Amino acid sequence: MTVLEGQQQTIQRLPLAEGWRRAWRTGDWWRHLGLFGFLFFMFLPFIITIIISFKDIPQFDHYPFTVTFPLHPDNYLEAWRIVSRYILNSIITSGTSVVGMVILAAIAAWAFARYPFPGRELFFFGVLALLMVPGELTLIPAFLLVKDLGLLNTRWVLIAPYIAGGQVFAIFILRQFFEALPGEMFEAARIDGATELQVFRHIGIPLSQSILGVVAIMHVLSTWNDVIWPLVTLRSNELMTLTIGLYAFRTAWYTIWGPLMAGYVIASIPLIILFAFTSRLFVEGLSSGAIKM
Amino acid sequence: MTTEEIRAPASHATMADVRVPQERQSTLGQRIYRYRFVYLMLVPTFALLLTFNYYPAFMGLYRAFFKWDIGLQPEFLALGNFEKLFIRDDIFLKSLRHVSLLTSWRVISAVTFPFIVAELIFNLRSNVHKYTYRVLTILPAVVPGIVILLLWQFIYDGTHGLLNAFLEGVGLEDWQQPWLGSPKTALYAVTFMGFPWVGGVTVLIYLAGLQGISDEVIDSSLVDGCSGLRRIFAIDIPLILGQFKLIIVLAVIGGLQGWVAVFVMTAGGPGTASMVPGLWMYNNAFLWNKMGYASAIGMFLFVLIMCLTILNVKFVKTGDY
């Protein structure tokens, strides 16, 4: 269920598993071969993107898919001039909304997990039901709502709905996690005179860092990649997020492949950096077995 | 904190359970009053949900029964929108066929290729290798989706594209074409993009399931002489049906909602050769301002997704071993 348990499971079962596998199998070479095959094709588009990003137009016309010299790193400068603004916008949007979302979701999930208040299951069902509502149903009324609220073409038109919508899944995951935390610890803290708030802040939150991290990363990924909502609610180039900025960039720079591909590479870097710092969290959170039906 | 609570058995999971005997005696009003701060904790969450989720959702259902063009008074049509949708709108009916092809392939590819990769990784002996492959398979998942779509658009490009260059390289010049620009191939190009169809997140979900299978089960299967492919079909797959179910639900939802890919790659074209319902809704709403009609398409997608999810959860049984 939890990230921690997942880790323990892996550690415990290894000696046994290693034993029987060694006993009846001579080698793993063909598995490596198969995995290499899959990975090669998974990475091929990205490798070719990087190769093309260093080409000028004649180089691309003659040798589109092989490395050509001289390299043209100036493509990156050119792309950066256009893409950097969109990246900054995406960082502001996803960053603000993830902070707001995690705080609100953690508080609500804590309430659902630890207090038997009247109406608890009803309210929780009210949150869960929203998991079933697809964006298609709400897109048009939500658009007209933010139009009436005068939010169109501001940063809030993205941030507020992202916080609202992101909570749903986060509350669902966090409630399960909070409920599984050992209750004796909180009881002990209360006996020692801790207030409800102190229990939450000094015991609950520190114990849940990993799952909060997973929920946060998933939220950043989904908001960062959103296309339709920013497309219909933002008009001005100054506010555009990366997805729609790149889309516009593609239309404007079609066939000038070098800088275009350099732009794609630059656009991928922020999330790759985020992933580099959190891969362990991410991989183990998803591998912990909590996610199934 | 009363002495009564302190003496309560320590095995109780939460303070919630400890307080239960007291609550039986108190009235509903008293209980609500006692937990007033909890309701306070939920206020910001529900304020946002009501505004940005509940209100639009109900509005979407409500306006589906109206002729509702921007700037004009809404006009109640009862089922008029749906009648038009299913009887007179040929493009919508065509889009339904398209989306079933897209969704079917998504489901088929999601239960095969990522599962093969997960089995390959799971059966590796070295833990270091296992971890490395897990990170490598998830890595493409952090490349922004729009970049991947635009890259596939480039791969399919008629004059500069990688696919045509590959065909030329292996001597199949005859097969070359503008994959996204030809009405014959556009839909299939969009459907089959993403080769080799291995989603990193999906692989990790399968892997988590495989790792959760207990050693006793695997050991006893070995004693009984069950190994290799037979173990995969007799033990692995039945034991991780929970994961398969989730992946199928996600693939169905993803397929029905996956019109953003079509929007970016072909905009439904050429003509309407790759139109899907989600995109048809978008066009009706944001190109032609027919908000009521578009809401009806949105409502149809909502009902369809809900029915398919319920069917899947109900009829694909999770084995209890």
XYZ file of C-alpha atoms in Angstrom:
614
model
C 0.000 0.000 0.000
C 2.622 2.529 0.944
C 5.884 3.362 -0.684
C 7.694 2.108 2.378
C 5.979 -1.252 2.354
C 6.791 -1.650 -1.321
C 10.449 -1.249 -0.571
C 10.393 -3.753 2.241
C 8.632 -6.271 0.046
C 11.318 -6.056 -2.604
C 14.064 -6.470 -0.073
C 12.474 -9.399 1.699
C 11.679 -11.526 -1.276
C 14.974 -11.242 -3.083
C 17.072 -14.069 -1.611
C 14.327 -16.606 -2.266
C 13.585 -15.315 -5.714
C 17.263 -15.195 -6.647
C 17.630 -18.792 -5.529
C 14.939 -20.358 -7.649
C 15.729 -18.294 -10.642
C 19.375 -19.274 -10.645
C 18.351 -22.894 -10.256
C 16.429 -23.238 -13.481
C 17.765 -20.590 -15.771
C 21.110 -20.300 -17.443
C 21.081 -16.676 -18.428
C 19.165 -13.468 -18.883
C 20.732 -12.499 -22.186
C 17.617 -12.839 -24.311
C 15.641 -10.697 -21.867
C 18.254 -7.989 -22.158
C 18.033 -8.341 -25.920
C 14.249 -7.944 -25.899
C 14.398 -4.957 -23.562
C 17.099 -3.343 -25.676
C 14.862 -3.772 -28.715
C 11.926 -2.058 -27.043
C 14.069 0.697 -25.550
C 15.801 1.358 -28.872
C 12.517 2.133 -30.598
C 11.212 4.062 -27.596
C 14.239 6.339 -27.632
C 14.777 6.547 -31.391
C 12.521 9.578 -31.960
C 14.293 11.484 -29.196
C 17.752 10.623 -30.480
C 16.820 11.787 -33.967
C 15.326 14.966 -32.525
C 18.612 15.753 -30.832
C 20.547 15.026 -34.031
C 18.309 17.271 -36.135
C 18.404 20.049 -33.547
C 22.054 20.669 -34.454
C 21.478 21.029 -38.217
C 21.062 24.030 -40.461
C 18.694 23.870 -43.430
C 21.097 22.546 -46.116
C 22.439 19.905 -43.754
C 18.919 18.688 -43.094
C 18.090 18.620 -46.791
C 21.068 16.410 -47.635
C 21.545 14.201 -44.583
C 18.417 14.503 -42.469
C 18.978 11.715 -39.964
C 22.723 11.362 -39.464
C 25.082 13.549 -37.478
C 26.560 16.315 -39.648
C 29.397 18.732 -38.951
C 29.766 21.541 -38.145
C 27.161 21.324 -35.375
C 24.895 24.335 -35.023
C 24.335 24.979 -31.321
C 23.076 28.438 -32.233
C 19.763 26.707 -33.059
C 19.321 26.402 -29.313
C 19.852 30.112 -28.761
C 17.295 30.905 -31.392
C 14.768 28.455 -29.938
C 15.460 29.599 -26.373
C 14.508 33.142 -27.266
C 11.030 31.925 -28.157
C 10.487 29.023 -25.790
C 11.904 30.483 -22.561
C 8.854 32.653 -21.929
C 6.517 29.679 -22.322
C 8.635 27.609 -19.939
C 8.519 30.353 -17.331
C 4.733 30.569 -17.705
C 4.392 26.817 -17.285
C 6.605 26.859 -14.201
C 4.521 29.632 -12.630
C 1.231 27.904 -13.454
C 2.169 24.358 -12.454
C 4.216 25.542 -9.462
C 1.481 27.684 -7.943
C -1.260 25.175 -8.560
C 0.703 22.226 -7.174
C 1.419 24.046 -3.908
C -2.197 25.088 -3.480
C -3.503 21.692 -4.501
C -1.274 19.692 -2.145
C -2.089 21.906 0.857
C -5.851 21.768 0.311
C -5.889 18.072 -0.566
C -3.768 17.113 2.447
C -6.047 19.016 4.826
C -9.206 17.544 3.321
C -7.797 14.018 3.159
C -6.697 14.295 6.789
C -10.211 15.299 7.767
C -11.666 12.332 5.873
C -9.118 9.878 7.223
C -9.041 10.691 10.917
C -12.319 12.189 12.083
C -15.633 10.315 12.107
C -17.670 13.462 11.572
C -21.311 13.111 10.554
C -21.642 12.959 6.773
C -18.070 11.841 6.226
C -18.842 9.135 3.663
C -21.363 11.334 1.889
C -18.872 14.159 1.461
C -16.164 11.721 0.415
C -18.449 10.225 -2.195
C -19.078 13.764 -3.378
C -15.375 14.070 -4.097
C -14.977 10.593 -5.589
C -17.884 10.999 -7.983
C -15.924 13.723 -9.731
C -13.328 11.142 -10.789
C -15.989 9.848 -13.181
C -16.668 13.211 -14.811
C -14.654 13.645 -18.001
C -13.252 16.965 -19.112
C -15.510 16.817 -22.172
C -18.622 17.316 -20.082
C -17.284 20.317 -18.180
C -15.154 22.017 -20.840
C -17.839 24.249 -22.317
C -19.662 25.309 -19.119
C -16.316 25.846 -17.371
C -15.186 28.035 -20.233
C -18.361 30.119 -20.033
C -17.996 30.298 -16.246
C -14.467 31.706 -16.314
C -15.581 34.062 -19.060
C -18.357 35.374 -16.828
C -15.951 35.623 -13.890
C -13.684 37.763 -16.060
C -10.776 35.362 -15.670
C -10.147 34.793 -19.384
C -6.599 35.531 -20.424
C -5.200 35.760 -16.874
C -2.984 33.321 -14.983
C -5.822 32.474 -12.593
C -7.885 30.963 -15.349
C -5.446 28.049 -15.297
C -4.382 27.976 -11.652
C -7.792 27.983 -9.960
C -9.343 25.112 -11.970
C -6.100 23.136 -11.744
C -6.164 23.381 -7.953
C -9.840 22.447 -7.871
C -9.596 19.509 -10.253
C -6.275 18.181 -9.017
C -7.591 17.746 -5.486
C -9.972 14.980 -6.452
C -7.420 12.301 -7.250
C -5.037 13.512 -4.539
C -7.671 13.302 -1.783
C -8.529 9.776 -2.913
C -4.896 8.591 -2.695
C -3.972 10.570 0.439
C -6.976 9.419 2.448
C -5.975 5.785 1.977
C -2.457 6.587 3.049
C -3.436 8.619 6.114
C -5.839 5.919 7.265
C -3.073 3.325 7.180
C -0.792 5.375 9.430
C -0.544 3.845 12.916
C -3.103 5.517 15.174
C -1.214 4.845 18.405
C 1.348 7.455 17.489
C -1.239 10.196 17.197
C -2.926 9.054 20.376
C 0.400 9.263 22.211
C 1.021 12.765 20.908
C -2.415 13.854 22.045
C -1.851 12.460 25.510
C 1.353 14.483 25.633
C -0.753 17.555 24.982
C -0.338 18.125 21.263
C -3.175 19.966 19.539
C -4.893 18.513 16.473
C -2.994 20.925 14.274
C 0.354 19.950 15.821
C -0.383 16.268 15.308
C -1.099 16.935 11.646
C 1.903 19.171 11.030
C 4.566 17.441 13.100
C 3.598 13.779 12.746
C 1.160 13.326 9.880
C 2.928 15.392 7.239
C 6.495 14.169 7.910
C 5.312 10.546 7.759
C 3.614 11.165 4.420
C 6.325 13.001 2.525
C 6.769 10.279 -0.084
C 3.100 9.988 -1.019
C 2.716 13.777 -1.022
C 5.652 13.852 -3.421
C 4.043 11.320 -5.748
C 0.751 13.189 -5.780
C 2.577 16.468 -6.423
C 4.616 15.079 -9.313
C 1.569 13.576 -10.976
C -0.199 16.910 -10.699
C 2.753 18.768 -12.210
C 2.889 16.295 -15.099
C -0.803 16.609 -15.890
C -0.973 20.400 -15.658
C 2.278 20.824 -17.555
C 0.906 18.700 -20.408
C -2.568 20.208 -20.595
C -3.386 21.469 -24.079
C -7.073 22.208 -24.443
C -7.810 24.372 -21.400
C -4.989 26.877 -21.978
C -5.794 26.807 -25.693
C -9.378 27.975 -25.195
C -8.774 30.358 -22.277
C -5.540 32.157 -23.170
C -5.161 34.577 -26.039
C -2.077 36.644 -25.392
C 1.325 35.288 -26.283
C 2.765 36.594 -22.981
C 0.711 34.148 -20.933
C 0.896 31.028 -23.078
C 2.090 27.840 -21.433
C 4.600 25.537 -23.000
C 2.147 23.199 -24.742
C 0.263 25.816 -26.689
C 3.377 27.928 -27.121
C 5.120 25.008 -28.821
C 2.049 24.373 -30.928
C 2.134 27.962 -32.165
C 5.920 27.773 -32.608
C 5.517 24.648 -34.776
C 2.993 26.380 -36.994
C 5.183 29.447 -37.411
C 8.504 27.626 -37.907
C 7.318 24.659 -39.947
C 10.187 23.217 -42.095
C 12.876 25.179 -40.230
C 13.567 21.916 -38.484
C 16.822 22.691 -36.642
C 15.569 25.422 -34.273
C 12.186 23.714 -34.068
C 13.713 20.473 -32.788
C 15.992 22.452 -30.481
C 12.823 23.995 -29.074
C 11.372 20.520 -28.459
C 14.543 19.497 -26.631
C 14.536 22.631 -24.465
C 10.856 22.104 -23.721
C 11.586 18.631 -22.377
C 14.394 19.669 -20.039
C 12.421 21.070 -17.050
C 10.474 17.864 -16.521
C 13.584 15.750 -17.014
C 15.321 17.765 -14.293
C 12.315 17.309 -12.023
C 12.378 13.595 -12.784
C 16.115 13.335 -12.078
C 15.510 14.572 -8.539
C 12.410 12.538 -7.898
C 12.777 9.368 -9.969
C 13.167 7.160 -6.913
C 10.022 8.580 -5.382
C 8.157 8.315 -8.648
C 9.227 4.798 -9.578
C 8.646 3.450 -6.097
C 5.377 5.254 -5.591
C 4.026 3.690 -8.764
C 5.578 0.308 -8.023
C 4.249 0.079 -4.495
C 1.127 -1.806 -5.553
C -1.272 0.824 -4.248
C -2.534 1.585 -7.713
C -5.024 -1.018 -8.931
C -8.759 -1.700 -8.900
C -8.566 14.551 26.801
C -10.599 12.515 29.270
C -9.357 9.594 31.306
C -11.833 7.378 29.542
C -10.076 7.898 26.240
C -6.659 7.287 27.711
C -7.709 3.929 29.109
C -9.121 2.800 25.782
C -7.375 -0.229 24.297
C -4.242 0.737 22.393
C -4.995 -1.608 19.535
C -7.662 0.691 18.189
C -6.570 2.184 14.927
C -7.614 5.777 15.324
C -8.905 8.039 17.951
C -12.031 7.886 15.886
C -12.729 4.375 17.092
C -11.895 5.257 20.666
C -14.547 7.902 20.811
C -17.330 5.805 19.382
C -18.979 4.733 22.685
C -19.398 8.360 23.690
C -20.901 9.330 20.396
C -23.702 6.848 20.594
C -25.138 8.893 23.429
C -24.794 12.299 21.798
C -27.252 13.777 19.323
C -26.424 14.509 15.711
C -26.284 18.226 16.467
C -23.787 17.654 19.260
C -21.631 15.526 17.038
C -21.653 18.080 14.253
C -20.743 20.742 16.799
C -17.897 18.653 18.174
C -16.389 18.285 14.690
C -17.018 21.852 13.602
C -13.315 22.399 12.927
C -13.327 19.399 10.555
C -16.021 20.999 8.425
C -13.911 24.117 8.435
C -11.041 22.058 7.038
C -13.252 20.980 4.141
C -14.585 24.422 3.257
C -11.814 25.537 0.845
C -11.830 22.192 -0.950
C -15.567 22.149 -1.476
C -15.759 25.814 -2.363
C -13.400 25.164 -5.262
C -15.019 21.884 -6.263
C -18.487 23.408 -6.314
C -17.355 26.326 -8.448
C -15.063 24.680 -10.947
C -16.277 21.071 -11.019
C -19.840 20.613 -9.824
C -21.354 23.706 -11.345
C -19.862 23.089 -14.837
C -20.754 19.395 -14.700
C -24.423 20.072 -13.915
C -24.517 22.940 -16.375
C -23.127 20.594 -19.031
C -25.856 18.048 -18.386
C -28.556 20.728 -18.268
C -27.585 22.671 -21.380
C -27.347 19.489 -23.448
C -31.121 19.798 -23.781
C -31.004 23.333 -25.173
C -30.255 25.073 -28.412
C -27.727 27.440 -26.980
C -25.761 29.668 -29.332
C -23.527 32.275 -27.806
C -25.245 35.635 -27.623
C -28.750 34.207 -28.088
C -31.358 33.131 -25.541
C -31.143 29.387 -24.753
C -34.079 27.534 -26.285
C -35.319 24.290 -24.738
C -35.227 21.400 -27.231
C -35.802 18.379 -24.964
C -34.045 15.544 -26.802
C -33.661 17.517 -30.025
C -29.873 17.678 -29.851
C -29.567 13.935 -29.385
C -31.997 13.229 -32.162
C -29.941 15.326 -34.529
C -26.750 13.741 -33.255
C -27.747 10.152 -33.899
C -30.013 10.525 -36.892
C -28.855 13.420 -38.999
C -25.230 14.038 -38.104
C -23.259 11.740 -40.425
C -19.931 13.162 -39.363
C -20.689 12.348 -35.739
C -21.647 8.785 -36.629
C -18.457 8.441 -38.640
C -16.477 9.826 -35.709
C -17.930 7.071 -33.518
C -16.481 4.414 -35.818
C -13.145 6.193 -35.751
C -13.033 6.440 -31.997
C -13.874 2.768 -31.565
C -10.898 1.857 -33.741
C -8.648 4.209 -31.749
C -9.901 2.917 -28.419
C -9.731 -0.761 -29.385
C -6.117 -0.425 -30.410
C -5.325 1.449 -27.221
C -6.766 -1.345 -25.115
C -5.080 -4.091 -27.128
C -1.697 -2.403 -27.084
C -1.952 -1.506 -23.383
C -2.545 -5.091 -22.253
C 0.177 -6.618 -24.425
C 3.370 -4.659 -25.035
C 3.809 -3.057 -21.593
C 3.014 -6.394 -19.979
C 5.704 -8.132 -22.052
C 8.226 -5.507 -20.978
C 7.128 -5.837 -17.345
C 7.604 -9.629 -17.477
C 11.028 -9.212 -19.066
C 12.111 -6.821 -16.331
C 10.499 -8.837 -13.536
C 12.366 -12.006 -14.480
C 15.788 -10.389 -14.594
C 18.113 -11.695 -11.925
C 20.069 -8.568 -11.131
C 18.314 -5.928 -9.041
C 20.524 -3.215 -10.391
C 19.431 -4.114 -13.923
C 15.805 -4.202 -12.845
C 16.043 -0.732 -11.399
C 17.891 0.630 -14.422
C 15.280 -0.683 -16.838
C 12.474 0.666 -14.698
C 13.977 4.153 -14.833
C 14.685 3.877 -18.570
C 11.141 2.803 -19.438
C 9.609 5.629 -17.417
C 11.952 8.276 -18.837
C 10.015 8.926 -22.101
C 6.894 9.490 -19.979
C 8.324 12.769 -18.703
C 8.834 14.188 -22.185
C 5.905 16.586 -22.589
C 3.018 14.947 -24.450
C 2.851 17.780 -26.955
C 6.488 17.199 -27.925
C 5.764 13.531 -28.588
C 2.739 14.422 -30.717
C 4.695 16.974 -32.716
C 7.521 14.459 -33.169
C 5.115 11.882 -34.547
C 3.746 14.511 -36.837
C 7.295 14.906 -38.108
C 7.798 11.130 -38.395
C 4.696 10.926 -40.625
C 5.640 14.022 -42.640
C 5.250 13.440 -46.367
C 8.423 15.085 -47.623
C 10.847 15.100 -44.681
C 9.435 12.355 -42.477
C 11.340 9.548 -40.829
C 8.840 6.872 -41.849
C 9.101 7.681 -45.548
C 12.886 7.855 -45.293
C 12.862 4.420 -43.666
C 10.645 3.000 -46.432
C 13.009 4.394 -49.032
C 15.936 2.846 -47.180
C 14.430 -0.640 -47.304
C 13.322 -0.303 -50.936
C 9.590 0.234 -50.438
C 9.333 3.606 -52.192
C 5.878 2.632 -53.462
C 4.535 2.695 -49.939
C 5.631 6.257 -49.284
C 2.882 8.784 -48.700
C 1.880 11.854 -46.724
C 0.563 9.680 -43.920
C -1.426 12.362 -42.127
C -2.430 14.191 -45.299
C -4.097 11.344 -47.130
C -7.708 10.474 -46.248
C -6.902 6.795 -46.639
C -4.130 6.696 -44.037
C -4.715 9.638 -41.660
C -6.891 7.730 -39.194
C -4.575 4.720 -39.110
C -1.515 6.925 -38.727
C -3.068 8.571 -35.684
C -4.219 5.228 -34.287
C -0.924 3.433 -34.561
C 1.393 6.217 -33.520
C 3.499 5.647 -30.438
C 5.306 2.540 -31.677
C 6.435 0.408 -29.792
C 3.418 1.278 -27.598
C 5.171 0.781 -24.289
C 3.902 3.297 -21.734
C 6.337 3.575 -18.853
C 3.658 4.166 -16.246
C 1.742 1.107 -17.438
C 4.865 -1.037 -17.209
C 5.447 0.088 -13.630
C 1.862 -0.689 -12.661
C 2.203 -4.242 -14.032
C 5.577 -4.615 -12.319
C 4.067 -3.561 -9.011
C 1.478 -6.303 -9.416
C 4.059 -8.937 -10.289
C 6.165 -7.983 -7.293
C 3.147 -8.364 -5.082
C 2.730 -12.053 -5.933
C 3.830 -13.989 -2.864
C 6.925 -16.161 -2.956
C 4.962 -19.166 -1.724
C 2.793 -19.117 -4.834
C 5.783 -18.928 -7.138
C 7.672 -21.597 -5.207
C 4.821 -24.066 -5.146
C 4.241 -23.520 -8.853
C 7.879 -24.426 -9.429
C 7.554 -27.557 -7.346
C 4.594 -28.508 -9.501
C 6.729 -27.998 -12.588
C 5.007 -24.864 -13.795
C 7.440 -22.426 -15.340
C 8.089 -20.031 -18.191
C 5.145 -19.124 -20.389
C 2.843 -21.465 -18.523
C 3.557 -19.668 -15.269
C 2.757 -16.344 -16.922
C -0.657 -17.533 -18.119
C -1.569 -19.731 -15.146
C -0.253 -17.600 -12.301
C 0.973 -14.121 -13.188
C -1.975 -12.944 -15.269
C -4.747 -14.257 -12.967
C -2.992 -12.816 -9.928
C -2.594 -9.306 -11.339
C -6.063 -8.998 -12.856
C -6.559 -5.951 -10.609
C -3.832 -4.169 -12.521
C -5.156 -5.319 -15.906
C -8.570 -3.999 -15.002
C -7.177 -0.597 -14.102
C -5.115 -0.454 -17.297
C -8.143 -1.387 -19.425
C -10.301 1.261 -17.772
C -7.577 3.862 -18.237
C -7.109 2.848 -21.889
C -10.835 3.068 -22.625
C -11.099 6.467 -20.949
C -7.883 7.592 -22.611
C -9.131 6.428 -26.009
C -12.490 8.162 -25.754
C -10.941 11.319 -24.345
C -7.799 11.140 -26.476
C -8.949 13.616 -29.066
C -6.169 16.074 -28.215
C -3.786 13.862 -30.202
C -6.099 14.016 -33.217
C -6.530 17.753 -32.762
C -2.768 18.361 -32.798
C -1.861 15.856 -35.529
C -4.603 16.251 -38.136
C -7.327 18.510 -36.694
C -9.700 15.728 -37.733
C -8.701 15.949 -41.372
C -8.122 15.777 -44.204
C -11.776 16.749 -44.416
C -13.269 14.682 -41.635
C -11.239 11.534 -42.369
C -9.940 11.304 -38.804
C -12.717 13.115 -36.916
C -13.450 11.872 -33.380
C -16.387 12.843 -31.104
C -14.317 14.930 -28.683
C -12.939 17.020 -31.509
C -16.384 17.320 -33.095
C -17.582 18.714 -29.786
C -14.695 21.183 -29.694
C -15.406 22.336 -33.244
C -19.101 22.810 -32.545
C -18.410 24.787 -29.396
C -15.402 26.892 -30.248
C -15.545 27.242 -34.014
C -19.298 27.526 -34.505
C -20.493 28.607 -31.032
C -23.090 25.819 -30.892
C -22.699 25.328 -27.158
C -25.893 23.341 -26.576
C -25.175 20.853 -29.333
C -21.581 20.492 -28.142
C -22.824 19.928 -24.579
C -24.946 17.088 -25.886
C -21.834 15.429 -27.355
C -20.057 15.982 -24.031
C -22.926 14.364 -22.159
C -22.914 11.416 -24.543
C -19.172 10.882 -23.929
C -19.721 11.101 -20.176
C -22.467 8.458 -20.230
C -20.436 6.216 -22.550
C -17.311 6.383 -20.377
C -19.335 5.692 -17.243
C -21.114 2.665 -18.749
C -17.887 1.155 -20.078
C -16.127 1.662 -16.749
C -18.953 0.045 -14.797
C -19.092 -2.876 -17.253
C -15.386 -3.444 -16.914
C -15.346 -3.258 -13.125
C -18.347 -5.578 -12.905
C -17.544 -8.229 -15.450
C -13.782 -8.528 -15.446
C -13.592 -10.339 -12.118
C -10.598 -9.888 -9.886
C -9.467 -13.315 -8.750
C -9.326 -13.965 -5.008
C -6.563 -16.421 -4.208
